[in-house]
Tab-separated table of C-alpha atoms in Angstrom:
chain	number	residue	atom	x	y	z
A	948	UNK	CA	79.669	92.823	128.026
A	949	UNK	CA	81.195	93.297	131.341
A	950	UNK	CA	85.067	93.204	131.851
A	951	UNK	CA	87.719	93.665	134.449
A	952	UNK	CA	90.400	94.066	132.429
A	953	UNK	CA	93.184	92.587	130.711
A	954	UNK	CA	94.108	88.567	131.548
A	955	UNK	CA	97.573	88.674	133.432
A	956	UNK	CA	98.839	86.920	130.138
A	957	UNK	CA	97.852	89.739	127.982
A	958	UNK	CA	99.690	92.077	130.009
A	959	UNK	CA	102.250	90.040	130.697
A	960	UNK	CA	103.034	89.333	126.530
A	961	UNK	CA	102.223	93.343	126.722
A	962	UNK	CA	104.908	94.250	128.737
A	963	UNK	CA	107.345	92.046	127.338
A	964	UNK	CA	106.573	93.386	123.535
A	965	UNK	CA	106.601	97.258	124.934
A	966	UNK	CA	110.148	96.366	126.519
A	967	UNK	CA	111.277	94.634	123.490
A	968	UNK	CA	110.097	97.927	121.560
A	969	UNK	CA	112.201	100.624	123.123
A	970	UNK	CA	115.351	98.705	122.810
A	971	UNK	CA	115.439	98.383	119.257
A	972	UNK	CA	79.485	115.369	114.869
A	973	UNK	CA	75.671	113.913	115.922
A	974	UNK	CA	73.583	114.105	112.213
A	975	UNK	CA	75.963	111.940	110.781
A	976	UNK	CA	76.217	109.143	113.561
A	977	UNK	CA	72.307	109.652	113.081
A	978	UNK	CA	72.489	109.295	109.400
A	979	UNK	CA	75.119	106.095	110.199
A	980	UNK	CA	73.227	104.225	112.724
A	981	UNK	CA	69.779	104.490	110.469
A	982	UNK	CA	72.143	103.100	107.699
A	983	UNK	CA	72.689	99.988	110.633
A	984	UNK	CA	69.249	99.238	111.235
A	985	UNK	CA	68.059	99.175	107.359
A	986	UNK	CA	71.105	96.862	106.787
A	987	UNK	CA	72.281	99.200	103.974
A	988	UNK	CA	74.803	97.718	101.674
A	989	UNK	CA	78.444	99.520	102.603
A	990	UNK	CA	79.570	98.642	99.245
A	991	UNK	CA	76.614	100.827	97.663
A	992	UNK	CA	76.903	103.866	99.898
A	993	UNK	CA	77.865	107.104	99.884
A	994	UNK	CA	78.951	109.500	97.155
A	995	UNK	CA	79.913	106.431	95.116
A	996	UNK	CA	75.885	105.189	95.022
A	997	UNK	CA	73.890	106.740	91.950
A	998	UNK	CA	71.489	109.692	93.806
A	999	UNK	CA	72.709	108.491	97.480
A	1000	UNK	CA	71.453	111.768	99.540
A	1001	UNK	CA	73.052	115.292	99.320
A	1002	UNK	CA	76.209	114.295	97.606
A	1003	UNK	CA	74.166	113.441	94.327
A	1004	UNK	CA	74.929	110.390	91.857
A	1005	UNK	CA	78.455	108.884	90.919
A	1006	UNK	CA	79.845	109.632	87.887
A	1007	UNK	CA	81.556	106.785	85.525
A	1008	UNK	CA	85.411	106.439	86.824
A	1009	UNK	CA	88.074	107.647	84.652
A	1010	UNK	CA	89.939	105.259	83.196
A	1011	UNK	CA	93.193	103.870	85.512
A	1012	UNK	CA	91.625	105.357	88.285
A	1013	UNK	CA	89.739	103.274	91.507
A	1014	UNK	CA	86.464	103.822	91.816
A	1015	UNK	CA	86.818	105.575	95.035
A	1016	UNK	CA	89.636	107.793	94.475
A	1017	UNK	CA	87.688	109.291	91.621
A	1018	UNK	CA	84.117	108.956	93.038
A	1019	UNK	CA	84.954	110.312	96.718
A	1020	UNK	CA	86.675	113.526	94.955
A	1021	UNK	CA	83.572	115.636	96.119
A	1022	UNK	CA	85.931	117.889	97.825
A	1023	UNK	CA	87.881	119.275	95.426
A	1024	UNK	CA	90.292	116.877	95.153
A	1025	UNK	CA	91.077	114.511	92.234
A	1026	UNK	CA	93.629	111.704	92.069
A	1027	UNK	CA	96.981	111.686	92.507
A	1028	UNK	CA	106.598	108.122	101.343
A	1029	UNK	CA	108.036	108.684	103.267
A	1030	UNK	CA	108.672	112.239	104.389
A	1031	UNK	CA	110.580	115.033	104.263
A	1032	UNK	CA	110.697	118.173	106.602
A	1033	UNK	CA	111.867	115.450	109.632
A	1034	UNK	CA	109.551	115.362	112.586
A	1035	UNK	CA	107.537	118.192	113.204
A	1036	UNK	CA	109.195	120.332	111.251
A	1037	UNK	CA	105.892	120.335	108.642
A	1038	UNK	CA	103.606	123.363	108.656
A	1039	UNK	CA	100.325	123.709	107.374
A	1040	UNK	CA	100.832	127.453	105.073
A	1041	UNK	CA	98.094	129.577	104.669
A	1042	UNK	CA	96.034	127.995	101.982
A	1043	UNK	CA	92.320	127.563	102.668
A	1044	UNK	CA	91.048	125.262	100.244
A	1045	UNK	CA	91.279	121.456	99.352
A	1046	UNK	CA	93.959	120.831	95.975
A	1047	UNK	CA	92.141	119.981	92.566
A	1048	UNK	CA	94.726	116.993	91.662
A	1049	UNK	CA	97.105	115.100	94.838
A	1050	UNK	CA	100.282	114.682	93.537
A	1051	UNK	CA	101.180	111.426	92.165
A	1052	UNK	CA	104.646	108.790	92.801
A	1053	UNK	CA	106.756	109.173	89.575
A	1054	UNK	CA	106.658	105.985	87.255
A	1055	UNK	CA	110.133	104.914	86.858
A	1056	UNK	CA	112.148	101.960	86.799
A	1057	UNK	CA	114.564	101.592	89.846
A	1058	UNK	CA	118.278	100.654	89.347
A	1059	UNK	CA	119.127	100.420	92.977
A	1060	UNK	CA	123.229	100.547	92.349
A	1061	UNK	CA	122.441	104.126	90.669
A	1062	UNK	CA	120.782	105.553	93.618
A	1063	UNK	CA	122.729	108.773	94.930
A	1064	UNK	CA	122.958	110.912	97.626
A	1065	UNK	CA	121.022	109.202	100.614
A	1066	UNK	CA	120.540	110.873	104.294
A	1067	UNK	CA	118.035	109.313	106.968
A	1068	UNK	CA	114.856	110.673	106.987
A	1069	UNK	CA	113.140	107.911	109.715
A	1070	UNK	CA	112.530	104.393	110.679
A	1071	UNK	CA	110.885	102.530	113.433
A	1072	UNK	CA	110.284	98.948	114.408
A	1073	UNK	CA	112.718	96.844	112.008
A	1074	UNK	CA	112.953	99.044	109.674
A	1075	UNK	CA	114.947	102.445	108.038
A	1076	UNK	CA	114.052	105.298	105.365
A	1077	UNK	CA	116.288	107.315	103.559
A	1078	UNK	CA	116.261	110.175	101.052
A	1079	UNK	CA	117.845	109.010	97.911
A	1080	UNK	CA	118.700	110.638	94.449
A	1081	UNK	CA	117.707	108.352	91.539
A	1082	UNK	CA	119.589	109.586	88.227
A	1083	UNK	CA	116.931	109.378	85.165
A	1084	UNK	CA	117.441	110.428	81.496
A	1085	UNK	CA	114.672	113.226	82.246
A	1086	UNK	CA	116.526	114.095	85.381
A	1087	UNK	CA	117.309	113.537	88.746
A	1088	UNK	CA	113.809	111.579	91.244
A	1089	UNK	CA	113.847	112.228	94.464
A	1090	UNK	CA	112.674	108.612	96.411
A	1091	UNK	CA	112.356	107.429	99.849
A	1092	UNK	CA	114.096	103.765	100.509
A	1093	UNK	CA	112.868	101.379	102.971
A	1094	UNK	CA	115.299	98.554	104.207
A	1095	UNK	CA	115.206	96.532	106.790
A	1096	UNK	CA	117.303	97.753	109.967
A	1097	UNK	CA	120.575	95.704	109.968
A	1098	UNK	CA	121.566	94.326	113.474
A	1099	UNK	CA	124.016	91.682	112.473
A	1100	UNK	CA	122.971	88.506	110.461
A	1101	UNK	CA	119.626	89.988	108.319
A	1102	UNK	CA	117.316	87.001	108.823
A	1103	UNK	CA	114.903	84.988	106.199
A	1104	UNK	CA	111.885	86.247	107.698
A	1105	UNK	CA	112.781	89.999	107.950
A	1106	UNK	CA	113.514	89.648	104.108
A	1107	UNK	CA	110.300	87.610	103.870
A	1108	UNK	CA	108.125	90.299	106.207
A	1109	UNK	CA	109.412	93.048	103.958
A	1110	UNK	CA	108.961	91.282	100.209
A	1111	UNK	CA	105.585	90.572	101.957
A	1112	UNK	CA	105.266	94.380	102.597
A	1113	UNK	CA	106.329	95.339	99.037
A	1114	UNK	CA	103.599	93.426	97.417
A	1115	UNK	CA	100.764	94.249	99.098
A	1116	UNK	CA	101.577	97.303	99.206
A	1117	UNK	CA	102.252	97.575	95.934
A	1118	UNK	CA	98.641	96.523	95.595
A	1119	UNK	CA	97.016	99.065	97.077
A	1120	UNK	CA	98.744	102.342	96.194
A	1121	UNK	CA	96.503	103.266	92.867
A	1122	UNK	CA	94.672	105.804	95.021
A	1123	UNK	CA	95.294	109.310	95.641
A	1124	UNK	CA	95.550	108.757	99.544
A	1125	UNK	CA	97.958	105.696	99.825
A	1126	UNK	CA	102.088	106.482	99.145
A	1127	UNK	CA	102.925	105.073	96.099
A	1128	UNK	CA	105.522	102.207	95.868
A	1129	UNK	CA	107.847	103.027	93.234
A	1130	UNK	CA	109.592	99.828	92.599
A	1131	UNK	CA	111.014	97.293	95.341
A	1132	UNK	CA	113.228	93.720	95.033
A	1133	UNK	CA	115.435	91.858	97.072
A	1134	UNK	CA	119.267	92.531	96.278
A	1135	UNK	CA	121.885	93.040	97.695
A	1136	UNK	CA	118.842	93.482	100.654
A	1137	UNK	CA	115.255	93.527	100.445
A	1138	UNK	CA	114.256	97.369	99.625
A	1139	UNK	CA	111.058	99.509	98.869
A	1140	UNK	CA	110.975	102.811	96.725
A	1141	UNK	CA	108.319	104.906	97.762
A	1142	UNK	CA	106.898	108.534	96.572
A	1143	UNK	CA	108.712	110.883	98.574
A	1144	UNK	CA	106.455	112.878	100.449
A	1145	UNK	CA	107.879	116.419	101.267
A	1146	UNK	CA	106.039	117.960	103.785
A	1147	UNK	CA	106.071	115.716	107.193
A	1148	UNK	CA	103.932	113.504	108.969
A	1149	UNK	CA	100.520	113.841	110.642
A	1150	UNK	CA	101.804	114.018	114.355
A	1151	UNK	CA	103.576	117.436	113.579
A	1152	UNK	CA	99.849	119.191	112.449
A	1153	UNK	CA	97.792	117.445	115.543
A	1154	UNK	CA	96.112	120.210	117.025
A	1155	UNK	CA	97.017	123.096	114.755
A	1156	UNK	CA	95.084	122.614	111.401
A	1157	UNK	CA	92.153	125.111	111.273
A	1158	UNK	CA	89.138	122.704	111.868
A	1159	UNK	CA	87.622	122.609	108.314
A	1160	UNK	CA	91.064	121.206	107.137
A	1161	UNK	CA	91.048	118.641	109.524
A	1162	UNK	CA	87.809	117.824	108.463
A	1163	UNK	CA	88.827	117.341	104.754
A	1164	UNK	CA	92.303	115.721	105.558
A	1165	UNK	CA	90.639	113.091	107.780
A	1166	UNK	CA	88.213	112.249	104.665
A	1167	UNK	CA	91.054	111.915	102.554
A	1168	UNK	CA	93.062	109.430	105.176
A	1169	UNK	CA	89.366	107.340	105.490
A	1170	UNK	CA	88.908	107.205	101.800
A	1171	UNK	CA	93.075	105.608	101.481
A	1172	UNK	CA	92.278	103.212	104.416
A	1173	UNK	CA	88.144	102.078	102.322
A	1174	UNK	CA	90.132	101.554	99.448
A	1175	UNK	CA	92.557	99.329	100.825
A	1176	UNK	CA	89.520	97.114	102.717
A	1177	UNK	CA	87.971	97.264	99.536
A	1178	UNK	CA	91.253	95.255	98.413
A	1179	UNK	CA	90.700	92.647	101.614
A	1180	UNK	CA	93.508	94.347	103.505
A	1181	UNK	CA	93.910	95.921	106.934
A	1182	UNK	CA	96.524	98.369	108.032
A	1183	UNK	CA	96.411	97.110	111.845
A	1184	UNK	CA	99.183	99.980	112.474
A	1185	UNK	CA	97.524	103.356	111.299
A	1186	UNK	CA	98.970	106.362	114.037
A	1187	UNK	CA	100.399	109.931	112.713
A	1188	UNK	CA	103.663	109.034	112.016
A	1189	UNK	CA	101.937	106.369	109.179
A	1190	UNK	CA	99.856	109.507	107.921
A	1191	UNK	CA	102.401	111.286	105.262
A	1192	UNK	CA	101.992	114.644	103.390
A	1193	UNK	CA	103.010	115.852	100.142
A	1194	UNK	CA	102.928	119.592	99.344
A	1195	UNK	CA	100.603	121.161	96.977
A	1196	UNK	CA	100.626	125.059	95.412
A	1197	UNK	CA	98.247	127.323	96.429
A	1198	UNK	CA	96.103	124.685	98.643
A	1199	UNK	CA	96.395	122.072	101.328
A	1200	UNK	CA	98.983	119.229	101.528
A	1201	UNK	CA	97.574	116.066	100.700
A	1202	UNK	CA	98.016	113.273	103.500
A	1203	UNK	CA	98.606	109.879	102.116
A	1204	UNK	CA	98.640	106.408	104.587
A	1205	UNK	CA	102.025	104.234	104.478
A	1206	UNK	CA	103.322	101.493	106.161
A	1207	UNK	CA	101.692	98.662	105.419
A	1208	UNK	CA	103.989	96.379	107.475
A	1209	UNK	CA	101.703	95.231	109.900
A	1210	UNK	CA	98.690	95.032	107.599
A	1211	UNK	CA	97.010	91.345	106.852
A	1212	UNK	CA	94.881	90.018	104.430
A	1213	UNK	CA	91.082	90.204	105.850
A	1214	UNK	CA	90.437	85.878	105.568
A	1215	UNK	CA	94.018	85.923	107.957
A	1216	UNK	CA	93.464	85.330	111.542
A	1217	UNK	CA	96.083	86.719	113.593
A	1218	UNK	CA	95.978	87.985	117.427
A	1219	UNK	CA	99.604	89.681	117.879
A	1220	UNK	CA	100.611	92.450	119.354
A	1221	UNK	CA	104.213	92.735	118.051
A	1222	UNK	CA	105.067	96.711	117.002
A	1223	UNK	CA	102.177	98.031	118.074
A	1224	UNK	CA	101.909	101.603	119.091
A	1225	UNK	CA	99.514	101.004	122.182
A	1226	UNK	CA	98.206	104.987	122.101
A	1227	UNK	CA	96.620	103.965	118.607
A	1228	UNK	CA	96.208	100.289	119.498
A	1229	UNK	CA	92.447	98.847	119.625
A	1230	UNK	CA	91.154	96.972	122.553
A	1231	UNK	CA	90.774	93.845	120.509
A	1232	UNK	CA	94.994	94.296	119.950
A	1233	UNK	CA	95.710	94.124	123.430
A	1234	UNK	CA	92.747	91.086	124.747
A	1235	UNK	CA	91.472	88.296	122.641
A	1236	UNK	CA	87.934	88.368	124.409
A	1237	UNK	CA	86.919	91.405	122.054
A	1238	UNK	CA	87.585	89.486	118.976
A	1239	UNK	CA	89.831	89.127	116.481
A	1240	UNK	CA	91.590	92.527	114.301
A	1241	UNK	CA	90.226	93.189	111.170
A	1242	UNK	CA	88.954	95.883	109.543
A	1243	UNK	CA	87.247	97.572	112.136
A	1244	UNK	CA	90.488	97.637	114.258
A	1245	UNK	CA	90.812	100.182	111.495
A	1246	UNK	CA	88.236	102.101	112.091
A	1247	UNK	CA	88.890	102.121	116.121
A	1248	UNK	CA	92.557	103.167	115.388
A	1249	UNK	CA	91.427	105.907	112.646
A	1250	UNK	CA	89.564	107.183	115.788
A	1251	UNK	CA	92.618	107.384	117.556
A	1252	UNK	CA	94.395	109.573	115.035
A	1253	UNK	CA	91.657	111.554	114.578
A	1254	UNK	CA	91.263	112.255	118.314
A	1255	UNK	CA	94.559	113.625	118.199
A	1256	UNK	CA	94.145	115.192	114.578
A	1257	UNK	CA	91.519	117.521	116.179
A	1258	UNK	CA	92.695	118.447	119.758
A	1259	UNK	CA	96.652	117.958	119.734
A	1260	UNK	CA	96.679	114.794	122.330
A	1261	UNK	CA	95.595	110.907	122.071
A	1262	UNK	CA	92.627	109.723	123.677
A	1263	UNK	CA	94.850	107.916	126.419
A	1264	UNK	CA	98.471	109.389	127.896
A	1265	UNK	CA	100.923	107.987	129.973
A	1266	UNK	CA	103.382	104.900	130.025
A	1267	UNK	CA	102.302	102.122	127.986
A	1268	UNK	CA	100.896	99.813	130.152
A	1269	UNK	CA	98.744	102.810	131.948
A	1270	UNK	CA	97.790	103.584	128.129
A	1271	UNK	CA	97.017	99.597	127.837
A	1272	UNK	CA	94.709	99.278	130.339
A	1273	UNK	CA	93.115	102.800	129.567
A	1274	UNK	CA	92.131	101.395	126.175
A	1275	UNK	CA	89.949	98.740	127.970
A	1276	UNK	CA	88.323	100.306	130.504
A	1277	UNK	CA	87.705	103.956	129.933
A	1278	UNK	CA	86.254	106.052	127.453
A	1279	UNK	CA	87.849	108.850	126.409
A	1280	UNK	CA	87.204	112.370	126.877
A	1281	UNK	CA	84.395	113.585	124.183
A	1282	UNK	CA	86.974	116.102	121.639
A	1283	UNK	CA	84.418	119.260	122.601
A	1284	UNK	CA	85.900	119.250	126.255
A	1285	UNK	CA	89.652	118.995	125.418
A	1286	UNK	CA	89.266	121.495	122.010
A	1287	UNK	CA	87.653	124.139	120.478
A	1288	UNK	CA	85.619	121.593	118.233
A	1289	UNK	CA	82.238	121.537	117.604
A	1290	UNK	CA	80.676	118.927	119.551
A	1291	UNK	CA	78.966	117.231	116.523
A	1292	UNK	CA	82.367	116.101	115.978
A	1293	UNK	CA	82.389	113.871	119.429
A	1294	UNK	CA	79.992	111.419	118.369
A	1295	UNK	CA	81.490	109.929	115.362
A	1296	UNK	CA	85.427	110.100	117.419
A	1297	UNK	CA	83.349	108.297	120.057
A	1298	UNK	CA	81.500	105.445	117.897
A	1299	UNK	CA	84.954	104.805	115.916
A	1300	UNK	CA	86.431	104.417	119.731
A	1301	UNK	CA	84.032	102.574	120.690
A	1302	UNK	CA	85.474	99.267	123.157
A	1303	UNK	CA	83.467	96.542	121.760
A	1304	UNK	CA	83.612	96.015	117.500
A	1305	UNK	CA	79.774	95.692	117.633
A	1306	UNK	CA	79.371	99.120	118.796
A	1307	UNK	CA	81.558	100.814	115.957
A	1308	UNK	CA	80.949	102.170	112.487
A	1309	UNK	CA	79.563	98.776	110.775
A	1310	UNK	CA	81.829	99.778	107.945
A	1311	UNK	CA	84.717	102.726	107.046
A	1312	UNK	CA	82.052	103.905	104.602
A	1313	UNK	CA	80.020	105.199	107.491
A	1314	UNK	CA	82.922	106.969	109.002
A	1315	UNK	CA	83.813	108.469	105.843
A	1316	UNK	CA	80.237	109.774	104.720
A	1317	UNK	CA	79.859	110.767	108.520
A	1318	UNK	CA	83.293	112.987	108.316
A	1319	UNK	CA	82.502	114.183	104.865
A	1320	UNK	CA	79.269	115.190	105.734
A	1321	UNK	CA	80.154	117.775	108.557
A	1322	UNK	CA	83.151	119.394	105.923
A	1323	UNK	CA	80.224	119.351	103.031
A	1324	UNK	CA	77.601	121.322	105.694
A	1325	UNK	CA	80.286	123.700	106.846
A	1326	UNK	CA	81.736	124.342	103.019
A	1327	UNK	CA	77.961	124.964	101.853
């Protein structure tokens, strides 16, 4: 489909949300695009598919556990924010293998009077976290608390946007690779209680995880965002700072997704760009004539993160509008030429960035199996 580029409109509305803002791997693309053409069910693929190619058969979920948090633990890690060590503070340690159990959000009851000891650990868009104490009978919880960002008057629909947040959130966070909500409710102010993750966000490891790491943390991130399509809901906002880590012993830190402000229902039909972060933002965000955001804005925006998981920098730089108009008309650089990747790792960053929806992964699935397949063949 041929394009010249954003409407005026588009980048008009584009530059008034931006200013708005600041004030406040080839065998598996080969393996994915033969899934395409046989019109393979997504639902059946994969490690989760009884005798589905080198990963073997699925094995019967364990009870209180999703399907695919159990059945995509082929890595060596079995089920289990926001976070600590503030900015980039997070470092990776020296453990080389995957954990055998991601750390879970504690199951407790919320008295938000008795919470204790709170100190900002982050915030963006309308919205502020803290570190809070929470006194239990078996001892003192660490949580992080989500409110909205006072400025003046707190409106119905900021207390609506966030209840909304709570609950589908709240949803989707029985998998080891989604923060866990804790509790949430709406006095004295709307608030969520999230797992605490301890060790920093994805934006302070870009570019310095050894490569099989990367590998294995962006399966884990893919297999958080399946299960919450799986649930008819996309994130529509994933970027670093959403990407959350909690420490583990001995191996490495397990990255969960959070914020789930922005997300919508799949059968919702929504075109804005409010809060976006355009560096992560897919084309379809930013112009109407590539179709509406769904799920496989998902999938373009995982590309993002992964682009800049692997070699440090986004696929686009520069002031937002430069970044805007980037997104539509160029492609990026293939990963091999800005790192020291291999370069079977350009074609699936390359399909998930692809411009046009049609051209993309079909379904996560295929992303996942694709990702997990290059960690499997260099772990063999």
């Amino acid at each position: 489909m041929a394009r010249v580029g954003p409407d005026p409109e588009t980048v008009a509305l584009y530059a008034v949300v931006v200013a708005v803002a600041s004030l406040g791997l080839g065998f598996g693309v080969g393996v994915y695009r033969a899934r395409r053409r046989g019109g393979e069910d997504p639902s059946a693929s994969g490690p989760e598919r009884a005798g589905s190619g080198p990963r073997g058969s699925a094995s019967t979920p364990e009870p209180g556990r999703d399907a695919e948090s159990q059945a995509g633990d082929r890595l060596g890690q079995s089920p289990s924010v926001s976070g600590g060590r503030e900015e980039s503070e997070s470092v990776a340690g020296s453990a080389n293998q995957p954990p055998d159990s991601a750390p879970r959000a504690p199951d407790v009851r919320v008295d938000y009077d008795a919470l204790t000891d709170e100190e900002p650990i982050g915030g963006g868009g309308n919205a502020d976290v803290t570190k809070a104490t929470l006194p239990t009978p078996e001892g003192n919880v660490t949580l992080a608390i989500k409110r909205p960002r006072m400025q003046g008057t707190l409106h119905a629909d900021a207390v609506e946007r966030m209840l909304d947040e709570a609950e589908t959130w709240d949803k989707l966070d029985d998998h080891d690779y989604v923060v866990g909500v804790v509790d949430y409710g709406a006095e004295p102010l709307p608030w969520i209680a999230m797992e605490y993750m301890d060790a920093g966000h994805l934006g302070g490891r870009a570019g310095s995880l050894g490569f099989d790491q990367a590998l294995w943390t962006a399966v884990a991130i893919t297999k958080g965002v399946r299960h919450a399509h799986r649930r008819g809901v996309a994130h529509l906002d994933l970027k670093p700072a959403n990407v959350l880590f909690r420490e583990v012993a001995g191996a490495w830190d397990v990255p969960k997704v959070a914020d789930w402000g922005l997300s919508k229902h799949l059968l919702e039909h929504s075109q804005s760009v409010e809060g976006l972060s355009p560096g992560y933002a897919a084309p379809e965000q930013f112009d109407r004539s590539y179709g509406t955001t769904d799920d496989i804005t998902d999938i373009y925006q995982l590309g993002a993160v992964y682009y800049e998981l692997f070699t440090g920098r986004p696929p686009f730089e520069g002031e937002s509008t430069r970044v805007m108009r980037a997104v539509l008309d160029e492609t990026p650089t293939p990963p091999s030429e800005v790192a020291d990747v291999p370069s079977a790792l350009d074609d699936v960053l390359l399909t998930a960035l692809a411009k046009d929806k049609a051209d993309r992964y079909d379904d996560i699935v295929y992303l996942r199996d694709d990702l997990q397949a290059l960690f499997e063949g260099r772990r063999a």
